[in-house]
Tab-separated table of C-alpha atoms in Angstrom:
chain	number	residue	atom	x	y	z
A	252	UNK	CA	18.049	10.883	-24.391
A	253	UNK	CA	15.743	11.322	-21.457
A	254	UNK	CA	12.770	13.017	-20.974
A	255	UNK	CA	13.562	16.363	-18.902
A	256	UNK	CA	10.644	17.681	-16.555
A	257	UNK	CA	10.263	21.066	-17.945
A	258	UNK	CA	10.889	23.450	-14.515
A	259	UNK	CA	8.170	24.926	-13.016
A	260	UNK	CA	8.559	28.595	-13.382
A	261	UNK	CA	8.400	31.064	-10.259
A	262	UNK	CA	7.424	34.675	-10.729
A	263	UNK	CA	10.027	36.949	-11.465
A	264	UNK	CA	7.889	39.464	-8.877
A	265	UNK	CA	8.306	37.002	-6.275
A	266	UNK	CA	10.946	37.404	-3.253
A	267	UNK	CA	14.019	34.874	-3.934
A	268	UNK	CA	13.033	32.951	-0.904
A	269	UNK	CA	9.324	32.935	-0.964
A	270	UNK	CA	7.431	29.708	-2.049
A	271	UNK	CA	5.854	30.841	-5.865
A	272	UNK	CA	2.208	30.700	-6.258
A	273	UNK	CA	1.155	28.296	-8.981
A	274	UNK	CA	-2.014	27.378	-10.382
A	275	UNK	CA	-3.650	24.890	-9.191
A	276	UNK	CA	-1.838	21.955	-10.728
A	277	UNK	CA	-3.060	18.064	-9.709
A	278	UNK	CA	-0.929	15.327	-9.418
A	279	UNK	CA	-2.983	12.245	-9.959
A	280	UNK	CA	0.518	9.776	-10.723
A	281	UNK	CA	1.410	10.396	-6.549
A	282	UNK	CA	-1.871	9.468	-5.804
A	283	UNK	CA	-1.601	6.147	-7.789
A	284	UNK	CA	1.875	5.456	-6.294
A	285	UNK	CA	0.207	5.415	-3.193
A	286	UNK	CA	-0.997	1.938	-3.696
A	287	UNK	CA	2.738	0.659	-4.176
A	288	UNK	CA	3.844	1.665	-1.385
A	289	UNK	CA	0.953	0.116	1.091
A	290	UNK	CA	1.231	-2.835	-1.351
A	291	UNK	CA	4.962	-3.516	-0.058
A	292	UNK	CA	3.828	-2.556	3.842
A	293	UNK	CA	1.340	-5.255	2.641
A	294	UNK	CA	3.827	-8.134	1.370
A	295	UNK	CA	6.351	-7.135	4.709
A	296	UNK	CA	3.385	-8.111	7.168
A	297	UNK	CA	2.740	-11.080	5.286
A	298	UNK	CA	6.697	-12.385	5.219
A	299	UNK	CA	7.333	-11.023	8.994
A	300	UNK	CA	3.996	-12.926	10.290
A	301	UNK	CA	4.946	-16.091	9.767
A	302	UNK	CA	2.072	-17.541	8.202
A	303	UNK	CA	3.494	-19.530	5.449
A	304	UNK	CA	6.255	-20.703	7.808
A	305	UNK	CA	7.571	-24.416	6.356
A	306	UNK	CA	5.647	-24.014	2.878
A	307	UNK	CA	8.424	-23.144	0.335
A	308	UNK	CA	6.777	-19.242	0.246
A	309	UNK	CA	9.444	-17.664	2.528
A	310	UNK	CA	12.315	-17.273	0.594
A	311	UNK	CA	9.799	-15.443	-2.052
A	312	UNK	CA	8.209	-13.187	0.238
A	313	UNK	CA	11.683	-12.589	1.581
A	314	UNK	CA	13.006	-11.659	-1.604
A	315	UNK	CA	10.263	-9.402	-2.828
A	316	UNK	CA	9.094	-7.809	0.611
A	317	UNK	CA	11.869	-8.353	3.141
A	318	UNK	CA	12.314	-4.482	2.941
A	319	UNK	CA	9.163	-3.953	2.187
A	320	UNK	CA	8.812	-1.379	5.632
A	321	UNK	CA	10.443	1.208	4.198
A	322	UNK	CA	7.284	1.899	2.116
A	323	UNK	CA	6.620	3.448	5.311
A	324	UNK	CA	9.321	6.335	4.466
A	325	UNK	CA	7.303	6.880	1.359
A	326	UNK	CA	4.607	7.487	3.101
A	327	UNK	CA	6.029	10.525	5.193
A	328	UNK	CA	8.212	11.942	2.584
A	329	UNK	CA	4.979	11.888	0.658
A	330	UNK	CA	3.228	13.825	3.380
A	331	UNK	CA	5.484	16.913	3.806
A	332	UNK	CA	5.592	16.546	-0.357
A	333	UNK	CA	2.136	17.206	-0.575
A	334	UNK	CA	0.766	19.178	2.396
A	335	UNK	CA	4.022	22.136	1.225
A	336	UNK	CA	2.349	21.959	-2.644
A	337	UNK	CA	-0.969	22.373	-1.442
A	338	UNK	CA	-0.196	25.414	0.598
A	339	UNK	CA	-0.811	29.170	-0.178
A	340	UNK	CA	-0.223	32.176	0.584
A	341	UNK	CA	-3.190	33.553	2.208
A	342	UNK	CA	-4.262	30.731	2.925
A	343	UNK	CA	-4.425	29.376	6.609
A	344	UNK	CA	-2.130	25.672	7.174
A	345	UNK	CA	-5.168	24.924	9.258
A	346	UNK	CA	-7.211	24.202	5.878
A	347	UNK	CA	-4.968	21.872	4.463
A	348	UNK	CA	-4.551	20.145	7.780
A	349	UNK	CA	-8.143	19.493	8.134
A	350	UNK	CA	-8.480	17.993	5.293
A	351	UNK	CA	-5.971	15.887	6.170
A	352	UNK	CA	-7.187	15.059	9.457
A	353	UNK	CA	-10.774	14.452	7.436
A	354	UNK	CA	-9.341	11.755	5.850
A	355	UNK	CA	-7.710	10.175	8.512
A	356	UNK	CA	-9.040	10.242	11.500
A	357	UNK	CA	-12.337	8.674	10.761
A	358	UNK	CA	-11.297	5.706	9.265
A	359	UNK	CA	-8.676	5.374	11.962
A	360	UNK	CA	-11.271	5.148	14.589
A	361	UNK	CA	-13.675	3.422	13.331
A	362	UNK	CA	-10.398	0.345	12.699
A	363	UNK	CA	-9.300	1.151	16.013
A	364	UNK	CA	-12.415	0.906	18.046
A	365	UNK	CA	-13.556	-2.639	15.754
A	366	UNK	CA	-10.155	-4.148	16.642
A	367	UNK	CA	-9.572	-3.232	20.315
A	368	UNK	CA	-13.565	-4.647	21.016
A	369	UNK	CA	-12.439	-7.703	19.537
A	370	UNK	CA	-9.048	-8.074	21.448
A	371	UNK	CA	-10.775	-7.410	24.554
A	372	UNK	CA	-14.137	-10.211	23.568
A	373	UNK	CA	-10.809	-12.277	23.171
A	374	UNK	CA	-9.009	-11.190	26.375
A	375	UNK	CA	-6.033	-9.698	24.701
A	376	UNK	CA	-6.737	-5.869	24.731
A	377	UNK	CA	-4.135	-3.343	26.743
A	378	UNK	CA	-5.956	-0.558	28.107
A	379	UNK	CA	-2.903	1.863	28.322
A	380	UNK	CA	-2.457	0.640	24.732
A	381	UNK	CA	-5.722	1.226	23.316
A	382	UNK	CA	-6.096	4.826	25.255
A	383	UNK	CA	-2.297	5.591	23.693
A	384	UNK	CA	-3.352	4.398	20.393
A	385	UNK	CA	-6.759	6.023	19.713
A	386	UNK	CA	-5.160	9.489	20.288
A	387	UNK	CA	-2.380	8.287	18.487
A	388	UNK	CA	-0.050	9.311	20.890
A	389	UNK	CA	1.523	5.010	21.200
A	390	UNK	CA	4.836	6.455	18.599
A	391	UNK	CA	6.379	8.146	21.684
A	392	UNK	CA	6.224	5.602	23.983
A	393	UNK	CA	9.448	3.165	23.534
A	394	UNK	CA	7.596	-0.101	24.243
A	395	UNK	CA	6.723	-2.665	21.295
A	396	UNK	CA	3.610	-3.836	23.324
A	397	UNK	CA	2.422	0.416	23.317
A	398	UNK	CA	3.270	1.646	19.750
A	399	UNK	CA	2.284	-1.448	17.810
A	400	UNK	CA	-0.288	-2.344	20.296
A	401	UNK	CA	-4.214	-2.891	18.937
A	402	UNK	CA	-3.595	-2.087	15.526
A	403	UNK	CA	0.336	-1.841	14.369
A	404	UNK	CA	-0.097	0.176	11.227
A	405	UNK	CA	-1.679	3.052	13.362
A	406	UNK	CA	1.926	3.771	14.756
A	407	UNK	CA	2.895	5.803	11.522
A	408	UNK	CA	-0.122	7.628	12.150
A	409	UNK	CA	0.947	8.937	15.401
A	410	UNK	CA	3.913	10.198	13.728
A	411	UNK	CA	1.831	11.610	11.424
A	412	UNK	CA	0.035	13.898	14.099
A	413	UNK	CA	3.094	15.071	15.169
A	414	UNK	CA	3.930	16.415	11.899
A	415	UNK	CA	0.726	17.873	11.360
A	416	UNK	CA	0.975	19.276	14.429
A	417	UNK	CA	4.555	20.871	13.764
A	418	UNK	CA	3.568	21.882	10.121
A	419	UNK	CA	3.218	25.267	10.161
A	420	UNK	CA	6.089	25.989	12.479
A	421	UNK	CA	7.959	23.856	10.050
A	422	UNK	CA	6.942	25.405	6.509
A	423	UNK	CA	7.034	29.248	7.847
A	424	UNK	CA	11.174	28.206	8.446
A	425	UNK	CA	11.410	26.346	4.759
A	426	UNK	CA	9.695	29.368	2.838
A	427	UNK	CA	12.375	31.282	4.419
A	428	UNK	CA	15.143	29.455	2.679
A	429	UNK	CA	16.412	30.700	-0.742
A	430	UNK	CA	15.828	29.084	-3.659
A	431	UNK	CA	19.377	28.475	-4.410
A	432	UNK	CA	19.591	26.884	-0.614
A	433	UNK	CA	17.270	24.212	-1.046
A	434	UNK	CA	19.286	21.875	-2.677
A	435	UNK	CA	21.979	22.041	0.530
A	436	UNK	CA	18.983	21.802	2.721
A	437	UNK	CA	17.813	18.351	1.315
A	438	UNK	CA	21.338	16.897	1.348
A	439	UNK	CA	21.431	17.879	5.333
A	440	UNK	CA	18.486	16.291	6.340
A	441	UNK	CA	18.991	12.953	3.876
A	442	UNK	CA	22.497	13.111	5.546
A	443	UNK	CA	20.604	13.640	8.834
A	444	UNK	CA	18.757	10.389	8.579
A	445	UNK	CA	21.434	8.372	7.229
A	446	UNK	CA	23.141	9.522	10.777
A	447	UNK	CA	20.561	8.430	12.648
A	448	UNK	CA	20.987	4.495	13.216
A	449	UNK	CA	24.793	5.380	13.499
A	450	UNK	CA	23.317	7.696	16.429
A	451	UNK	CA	21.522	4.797	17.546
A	452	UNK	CA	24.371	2.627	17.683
A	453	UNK	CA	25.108	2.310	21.107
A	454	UNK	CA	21.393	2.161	22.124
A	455	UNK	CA	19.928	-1.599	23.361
A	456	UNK	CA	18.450	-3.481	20.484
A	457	UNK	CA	15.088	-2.821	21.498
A	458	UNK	CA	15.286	1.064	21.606
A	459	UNK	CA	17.843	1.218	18.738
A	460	UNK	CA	14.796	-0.041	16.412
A	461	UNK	CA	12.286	2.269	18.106
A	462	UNK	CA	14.725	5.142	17.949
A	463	UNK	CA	15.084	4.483	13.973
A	464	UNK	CA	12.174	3.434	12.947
A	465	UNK	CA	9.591	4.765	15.452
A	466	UNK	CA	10.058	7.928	16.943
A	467	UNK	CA	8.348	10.885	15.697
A	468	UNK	CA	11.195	12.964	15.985
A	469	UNK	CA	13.728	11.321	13.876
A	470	UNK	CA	11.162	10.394	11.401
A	471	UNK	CA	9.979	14.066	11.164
A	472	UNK	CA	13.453	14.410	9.118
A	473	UNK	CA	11.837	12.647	6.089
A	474	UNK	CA	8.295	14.390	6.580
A	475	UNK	CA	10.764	17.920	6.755
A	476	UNK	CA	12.894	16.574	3.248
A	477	UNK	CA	9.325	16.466	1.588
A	478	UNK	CA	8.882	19.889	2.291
A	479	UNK	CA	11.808	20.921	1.075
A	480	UNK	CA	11.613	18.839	-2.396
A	481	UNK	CA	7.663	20.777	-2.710
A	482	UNK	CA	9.746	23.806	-2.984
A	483	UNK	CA	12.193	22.973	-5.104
A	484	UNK	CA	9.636	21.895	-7.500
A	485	UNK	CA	7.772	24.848	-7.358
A	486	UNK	CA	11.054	26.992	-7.413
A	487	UNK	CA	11.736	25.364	-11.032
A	488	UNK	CA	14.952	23.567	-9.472
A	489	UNK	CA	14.469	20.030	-10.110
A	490	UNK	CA	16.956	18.313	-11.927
A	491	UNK	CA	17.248	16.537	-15.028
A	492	UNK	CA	16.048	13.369	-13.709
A	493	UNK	CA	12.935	11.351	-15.490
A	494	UNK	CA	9.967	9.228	-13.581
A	495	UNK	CA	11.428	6.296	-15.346
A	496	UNK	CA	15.192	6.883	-13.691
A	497	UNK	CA	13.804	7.617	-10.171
A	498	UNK	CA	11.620	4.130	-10.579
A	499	UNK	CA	14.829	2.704	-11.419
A	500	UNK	CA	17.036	3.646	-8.699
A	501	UNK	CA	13.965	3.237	-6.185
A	502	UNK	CA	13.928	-0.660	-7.356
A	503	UNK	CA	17.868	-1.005	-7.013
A	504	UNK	CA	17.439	1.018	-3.147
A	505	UNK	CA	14.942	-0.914	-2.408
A	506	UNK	CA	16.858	-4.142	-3.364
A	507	UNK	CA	20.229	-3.081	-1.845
A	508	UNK	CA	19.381	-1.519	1.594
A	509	UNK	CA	18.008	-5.155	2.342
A	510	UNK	CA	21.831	-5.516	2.866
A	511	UNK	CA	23.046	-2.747	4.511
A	512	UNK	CA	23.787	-3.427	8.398
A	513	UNK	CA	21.691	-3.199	11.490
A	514	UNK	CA	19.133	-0.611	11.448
A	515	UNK	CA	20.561	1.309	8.354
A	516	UNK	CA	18.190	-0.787	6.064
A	517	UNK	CA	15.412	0.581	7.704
A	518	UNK	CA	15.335	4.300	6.688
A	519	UNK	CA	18.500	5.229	5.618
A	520	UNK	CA	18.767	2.717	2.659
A	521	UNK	CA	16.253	3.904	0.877
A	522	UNK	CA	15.658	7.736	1.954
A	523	UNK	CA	17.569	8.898	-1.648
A	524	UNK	CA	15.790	6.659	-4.007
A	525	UNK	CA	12.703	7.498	-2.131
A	526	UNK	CA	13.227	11.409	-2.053
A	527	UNK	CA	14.048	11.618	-6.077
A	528	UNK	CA	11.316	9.401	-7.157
A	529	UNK	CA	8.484	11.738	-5.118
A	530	UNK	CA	9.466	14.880	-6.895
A	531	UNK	CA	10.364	13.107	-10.291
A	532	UNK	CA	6.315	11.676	-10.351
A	533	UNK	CA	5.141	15.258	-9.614
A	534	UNK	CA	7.365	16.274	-12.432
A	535	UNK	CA	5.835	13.981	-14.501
A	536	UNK	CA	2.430	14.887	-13.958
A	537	UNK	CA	3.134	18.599	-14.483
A	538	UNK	CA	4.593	18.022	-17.649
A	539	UNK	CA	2.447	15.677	-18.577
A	540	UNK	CA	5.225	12.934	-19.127
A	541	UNK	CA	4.128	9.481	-19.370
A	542	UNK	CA	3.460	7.933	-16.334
A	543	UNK	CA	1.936	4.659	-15.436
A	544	UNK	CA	0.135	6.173	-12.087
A	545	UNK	CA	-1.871	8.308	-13.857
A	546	UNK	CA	-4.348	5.791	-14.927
A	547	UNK	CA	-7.698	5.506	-13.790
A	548	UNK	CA	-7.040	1.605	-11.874
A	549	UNK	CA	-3.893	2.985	-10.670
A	550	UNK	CA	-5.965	5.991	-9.259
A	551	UNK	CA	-8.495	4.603	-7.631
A	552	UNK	CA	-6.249	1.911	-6.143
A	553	UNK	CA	-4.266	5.097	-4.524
A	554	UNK	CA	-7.466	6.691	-3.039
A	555	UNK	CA	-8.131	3.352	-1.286
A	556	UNK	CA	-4.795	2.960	-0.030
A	557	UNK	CA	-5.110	4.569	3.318
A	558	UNK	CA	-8.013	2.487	4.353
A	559	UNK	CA	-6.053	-0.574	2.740
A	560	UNK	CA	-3.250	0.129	4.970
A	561	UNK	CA	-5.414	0.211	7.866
A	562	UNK	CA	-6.918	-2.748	7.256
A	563	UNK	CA	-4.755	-5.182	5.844
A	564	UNK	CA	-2.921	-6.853	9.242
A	565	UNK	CA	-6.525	-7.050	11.041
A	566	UNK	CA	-7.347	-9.517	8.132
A	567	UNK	CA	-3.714	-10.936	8.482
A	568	UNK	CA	-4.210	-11.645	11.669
A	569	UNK	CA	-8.153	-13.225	11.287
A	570	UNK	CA	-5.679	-15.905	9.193
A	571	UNK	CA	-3.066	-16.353	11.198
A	572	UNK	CA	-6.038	-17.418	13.821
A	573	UNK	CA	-7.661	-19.739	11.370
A	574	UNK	CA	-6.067	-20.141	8.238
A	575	UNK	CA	-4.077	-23.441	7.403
A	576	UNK	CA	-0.300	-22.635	6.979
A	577	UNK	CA	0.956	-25.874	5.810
A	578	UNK	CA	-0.582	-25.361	2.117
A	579	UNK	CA	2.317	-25.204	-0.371
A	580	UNK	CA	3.879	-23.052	-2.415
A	581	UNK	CA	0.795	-22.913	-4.745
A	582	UNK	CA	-1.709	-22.521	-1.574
A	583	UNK	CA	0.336	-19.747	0.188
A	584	UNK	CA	0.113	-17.832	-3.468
A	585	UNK	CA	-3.560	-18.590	-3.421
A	586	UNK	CA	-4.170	-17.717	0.031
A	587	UNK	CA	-1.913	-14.268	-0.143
A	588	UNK	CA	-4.197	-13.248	-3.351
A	589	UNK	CA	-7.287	-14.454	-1.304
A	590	UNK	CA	-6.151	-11.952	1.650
A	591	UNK	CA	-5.069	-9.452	-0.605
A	592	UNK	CA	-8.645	-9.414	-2.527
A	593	UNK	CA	-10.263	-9.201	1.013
A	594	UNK	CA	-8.397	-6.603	2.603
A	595	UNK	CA	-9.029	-4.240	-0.893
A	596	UNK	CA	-12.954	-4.952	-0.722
A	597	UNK	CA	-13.079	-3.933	3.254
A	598	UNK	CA	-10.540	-0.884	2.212
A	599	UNK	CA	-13.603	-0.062	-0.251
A	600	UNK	CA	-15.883	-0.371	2.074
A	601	UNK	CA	-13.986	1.754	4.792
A	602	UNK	CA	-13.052	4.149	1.864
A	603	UNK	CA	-17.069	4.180	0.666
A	604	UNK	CA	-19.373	4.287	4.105
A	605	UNK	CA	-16.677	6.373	6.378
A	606	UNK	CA	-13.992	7.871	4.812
A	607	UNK	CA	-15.734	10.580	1.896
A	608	UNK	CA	-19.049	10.576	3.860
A	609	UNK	CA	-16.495	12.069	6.644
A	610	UNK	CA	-14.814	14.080	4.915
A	611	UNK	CA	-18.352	15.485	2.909
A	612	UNK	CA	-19.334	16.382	6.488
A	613	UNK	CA	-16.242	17.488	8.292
A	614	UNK	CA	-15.505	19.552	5.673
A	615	UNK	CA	-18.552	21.478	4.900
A	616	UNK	CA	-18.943	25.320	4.709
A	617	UNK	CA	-19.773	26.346	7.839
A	618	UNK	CA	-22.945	28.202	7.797
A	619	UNK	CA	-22.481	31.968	8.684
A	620	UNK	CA	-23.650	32.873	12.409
């Protein structure tokens, strides 16, 4: 027997098609899972840059991490998730959005402006680049050098803007959908994005990655399927399906789209498993199901996990500069927990000294004129 997420229930009073109200309900165990999914970003960088090439560590971090990008998916399915449940009616999209922008944009600077000063003290700073990047605008541009110049991570932040940008156009056409539609609408955009790299097919290698994995556009389809699973939660229409059976099937997607062909492991592997364990962990919390993210470690490693993100590749890089790489299988485990603990202390500190003072001030009342 499983353990059913009790639905949420909407209004009878409300229109069929209108997104219920709710009281204010937090959901601490998406926070937490945060930290997973920067954690396998985390373990990707550290298998795809080569720094424990010819110690015994690569079939390891290929195994664990070789897929460990499409925590990137989690990421933006997460977003649209999260910005639809915190909306209200009455409430101006332009609230929620700053907050978001609170978080993000100050940290993102401060990364961006540390890392281009020392390419350039280095001689290996792109001033198209670093203008593209800081106003993250380097996503739309179909060049590797352009949207993971200065600091790579920062590309899924450009994407990001975009969808912040096309949020309220977006959510004003998803509240419009009835209830019993929703369901129809998340199987056409997961089908959508399983059609793009088959779109993509005939596309030169090096645009055929950008077009999958890069571009706002097509990666606005899993920020959009977010949306649409906020709503279905709210509209009491999830299904029968525990936290413990979405972690399940995310492991075994996770696993298996390592083996799908070309650029269909990127996204489209792992866009199910990915969409059903999102609303499953909001289910949880709502219930008040068990759930291993709701703990106070598992917490606080979430709320970091942005400025982890952002961080982790500059120290990456400091060791691909420096660092030994002929160490052994023992010193490329020692050194990966050495860069792991480092890049989680600077995340604090980021997290600590910019990121809430930030958002304390950017978000302020604003005095009355």
């Amino acid at each position: 027997m499983t353990n059913a997420p009790a639905p949420v229930p909407a209004p009878e009073s409300a229109p069929e098609s209108a997104t219920p109200p709710l009281p204010p309900v937090r959901l601490p165990s998406l926070t937490g899972l945060r930290f997973l999914a920067a954690f396998v970003v985390f373990g990707f960088h550290l298998h795809a840059g080569g720094l424990f090439t010819g110690t015994g560590a690569e079939g390891v971090l290929a195994a664990v991490f070789g897929q460990g990008a499409t925590g990137v998916g989690f990421f933006f399915l997460l977003s649209g998730f999260v910005l639809t449940w915190s909306a209200r009616e009455g409430v101006p999209t332009s609230v929620g959005l700053r907050r978001r922008a609170a978080r993000v944009l100050p940290n993102h600077v401060v990364v961006w402006v540390v890392v281009f000063a020392g390419l350039a003290w280095t001689g290996g700073a792109s001033p198209l680049a670093g203008v593209l990047g800081l106003v993250l605008l380097q996503a739309w541009i179909p060049v590797q050098e352009i949207y993971f110049g200065v600091n790579t991570p920062a590309w899924s932040l450009s994407c990001e803007a975009a969808f912040y940008t096309a949020f309220a156009w977006l959510l004003a056409r998803v509240d419009r959908v009835p209830h019993r539609r929703l369901w129809a609408l998340a199987v056409g955009l997961v089908a959508a994005v399983v059609a793009v790299p088959a779109l993509a097919l005939p596309l030169p290698d090096g645009l055929e990655y950008w077009f999958v994995y890069v571009f706002p556009v097509t990666r606005a389809l899993e920020f959009a399927l977010g949306m649409v699973l906020a709503r279905i939660v709210r509209a009491g229409r999830w299904i029968r399906l525990s936290l413990w059976q979405a972690g399940a099937l995310a492991v075994v997607g996770y696993v298996a789209s390592g083996h799908l062909p070309g650029t269909f492991g990127y996204v489209a592997g792992t866009v199910v498993p990915l969409a059903l364990l999102i609303p499953a962990t909001a289910a949880a919390d709502i219930t008040g199901s068990r759930s291993p993210w709701r703990g106070r470690t598992a917490v606080f490693l979430g709320e970091v996990s942005f400025a982890f993100y952002l961080v982790h590749q500059v120290v990456m890089r400091a060791a691909e500069a420096f660092g030994p790489r002929e160490v052994g299988l023992a010193g490329a485990i020692g050194i990966s927990v050495a860069l792991l603990g480092v890049s989680l202390a600077l995340a604090w500190l980021l997290h600590r000294l910019v990121e809430r003072p930030a958002q304390r001030r950017l978000l302020r009342p604003r005095a009355p004129a």
